C-alpha positions as a printed NumPy array, in Angstrom:
array([[ 62.219,  19.664, 127.108],
       [ 61.114,  16.228, 125.588],
       [ 57.677,  16.684, 126.863],
       [ 57.498,  20.254, 125.558],
       [ 58.501,  19.194, 121.983],
       [ 55.255,  17.11 , 121.093],
       [ 53.223,  20.192, 122.23 ],
       [ 55.145,  22.538, 119.997],
       [ 54.806,  19.981, 116.96 ],
       [ 51.128,  19.878, 117.686],
       [ 50.802,  23.776, 117.79 ],
       [ 52.804,  24.03 , 114.541],
       [ 50.616,  21.596, 112.74 ],
       [ 47.447,  23.252, 114.067],
       [ 48.693,  26.814, 112.912],
       [ 49.582,  25.415, 109.482],
       [ 46.012,  23.812, 109.312],
       [ 44.472,  27.142, 110.19 ],
       [ 46.642,  29.155, 107.775],
       [ 45.044,  26.969, 104.916],
       [ 41.598,  27.98 , 106.303],
       [ 42.386,  31.643, 106.345],
       [ 42.998,  31.849, 102.466],
       [ 40.023,  34.176, 101.594],
       [ 37.783,  33.777,  98.487],
       [ 38.493,  37.016,  96.438],
       [ 36.1  ,  36.841,  93.614],
       [ 34.52 ,  34.735,  90.914],
       [ 33.241,  35.746,  87.382],
       [ 29.555,  35.651,  86.876],
       [ 28.346,  34.515,  83.381],
       [ 26.161,  37.093,  81.951],
       [ 23.305,  36.114,  79.557],
       [ 24.148,  35.843,  75.947],
       [ 23.796,  39.137,  74.129],
       [ 23.449,  41.019,  77.421],
       [ 23.41 ,  44.73 ,  77.067],
       [ 23.455,  46.384,  80.579],
       [ 21.808,  49.762,  81.105],
       [ 24.44 ,  50.961,  83.529],
       [ 27.178,  53.655,  83.507],
       [ 30.268,  53.06 ,  81.5  ],
       [ 33.667,  52.116,  83.172],
       [ 32.252,  52.502,  86.705],
       [ 31.931,  49.583,  89.265],
       [ 28.221,  49.003,  89.99 ],
       [ 27.393,  47.063,  93.229],
       [ 24.355,  44.979,  93.54 ],
       [ 23.518,  43.73 ,  96.981],
       [ 19.914,  42.387,  96.849],
       [ 17.294,  40.627,  94.626],
       [ 15.46 ,  43.932,  93.867],
       [ 18.493,  45.717,  92.432],
       [ 19.223,  42.389,  90.514],
       [ 15.805,  42.219,  89.014],
       [ 15.814,  45.956,  88.016],
       [ 19.118,  45.495,  86.043],
       [ 18.374,  42.024,  84.621],
       [ 14.62 ,  42.635,  84.077],
       [ 14.987,  41.863,  80.244],
       [ 17.11 ,  38.68 ,  80.894],
       [ 14.852,  36.21 ,  82.765],
       [ 17.499,  33.453,  82.039],
       [ 20.013,  35.366,  84.191],
       [ 21.389,  33.034,  86.874],
       [ 20.125,  33.855,  90.393],
       [ 22.594,  35.047,  93.105],
       [ 22.532,  34.483,  96.829],
       [ 22.774,  37.969,  98.026],
       [ 23.188,  36.741, 101.609],
       [ 26.632,  35.682, 100.676],
       [ 27.692,  37.745,  97.67 ],
       [ 27.875,  41.115,  96.182],
       [ 27.576,  41.426,  92.401],
       [ 29.925,  43.884,  90.739],
       [ 29.046,  44.997,  87.128],
       [ 31.287,  46.751,  84.637],
       [ 30.83 ,  47.87 ,  81.13 ],
       [ 32.576,  49.8  ,  78.523],
       [ 33.059,  50.499,  74.77 ],
       [ 36.193,  49.919,  72.823],
       [ 36.687,  52.3  ,  69.968],
       [ 37.766,  49.258,  67.879],
       [ 37.259,  45.526,  68.081],
       [ 38.329,  43.482,  71.018],
       [ 41.087,  40.636,  70.85 ],
       [ 40.691,  39.823,  74.505],
       [ 39.99 ,  41.133,  78.002],
       [ 42.311,  40.387,  80.845],
       [ 41.125,  40.949,  84.448],
       [ 43.061,  41.344,  87.738],
       [ 41.179,  41.39 ,  90.874],
       [ 42.831,  41.909,  94.258],
       [ 41.794,  42.645,  97.759],
       [ 43.7  ,  44.525, 100.359],
       [ 42.983,  43.113, 103.802],
       [ 44.527,  46.158, 105.58 ],
       [ 42.633,  48.798, 103.739],
       [ 39.603,  46.515, 103.139],
       [ 39.16 ,  47.402,  99.603],
       [ 39.092,  45.84 ,  96.065],
       [ 40.874,  46.758,  93.119],
       [ 39.715,  45.653,  89.579],
       [ 41.99 ,  46.055,  86.65 ],
       [ 40.367,  45.443,  83.252],
       [ 42.817,  45.486,  80.31 ],
       [ 41.232,  45.473,  76.84 ],
       [ 43.384,  44.49 ,  73.962],
       [ 42.028,  46.157,  70.958],
       [ 41.872,  45.014,  67.276],
       [ 42.241,  47.948,  65.003],
       [ 41.053,  46.075,  62.058],
       [ 37.494,  45.782,  63.237],
       [ 34.552,  48.114,  64.33 ],
       [ 33.614,  49.664,  67.748],
       [ 32.631,  46.972,  70.253],
       [ 31.041,  46.998,  73.714],
       [ 31.876,  44.811,  76.573],
       [ 30.176,  43.769,  79.808],
       [ 31.78 ,  41.794,  82.805],
       [ 30.217,  40.753,  86.342],
       [ 31.998,  39.429,  89.345],
       [ 30.797,  37.963,  92.586],
       [ 32.685,  38.919,  95.787],
       [ 31.979,  38.097,  99.422],
       [ 29.062,  40.124, 100.737],
       [ 30.148,  43.739, 101.544],
       [ 28.535,  47.071, 101.872],
       [ 31.767,  49.001, 101.146],
       [ 31.642,  51.235,  98.049],
       [ 35.556,  51.358,  98.312],
       [ 36.197,  49.618,  95.015],
       [ 38.975,  50.816,  92.672],
       [ 38.387,  50.184,  88.933],
       [ 40.928,  50.817,  86.343],
       [ 40.111,  50.16 ,  82.635],
       [ 43.112,  50.152,  80.239],
       [ 42.794,  50.006,  76.487],
       [ 45.793,  48.597,  74.659],
       [ 46.252,  48.337,  71.05 ],
       [ 46.945,  44.906,  69.58 ],
       [ 50.571,  44.63 ,  68.478],
       [ 50.954,  42.648,  65.199],
       [ 54.072,  40.611,  65.061],
       [ 56.123,  40.446,  61.934]])
């Protein structure tokens, strides 16, 4: 048993080390050019998987930062709030079992200002799947007394 213990300890340490490596990159936000107005469908996740698609969407924005489409897929989302926007919260999750992404965009509206558009871009690990769930929620700002 004494000879077996060091082996178990080594196996345990190796497994712990591998567990750290298995934590997957889920997403990162992509900084859109200032005053960017994307010509895409509203409240729908648009996937870009190559330079040609990227150039087509960002043709009017030569300052748009390039993306390595060998490693990443870009997700674009836009919408319009019927009043101003206080803040935009984002929640992105990936389900390993179903192999799909869920994007939840929560827009906190400001009823004291005018209609305002919004645009977001995300980079996820390269994928060909179109199995992406997008939920956009508009919440009215709650004034506190």
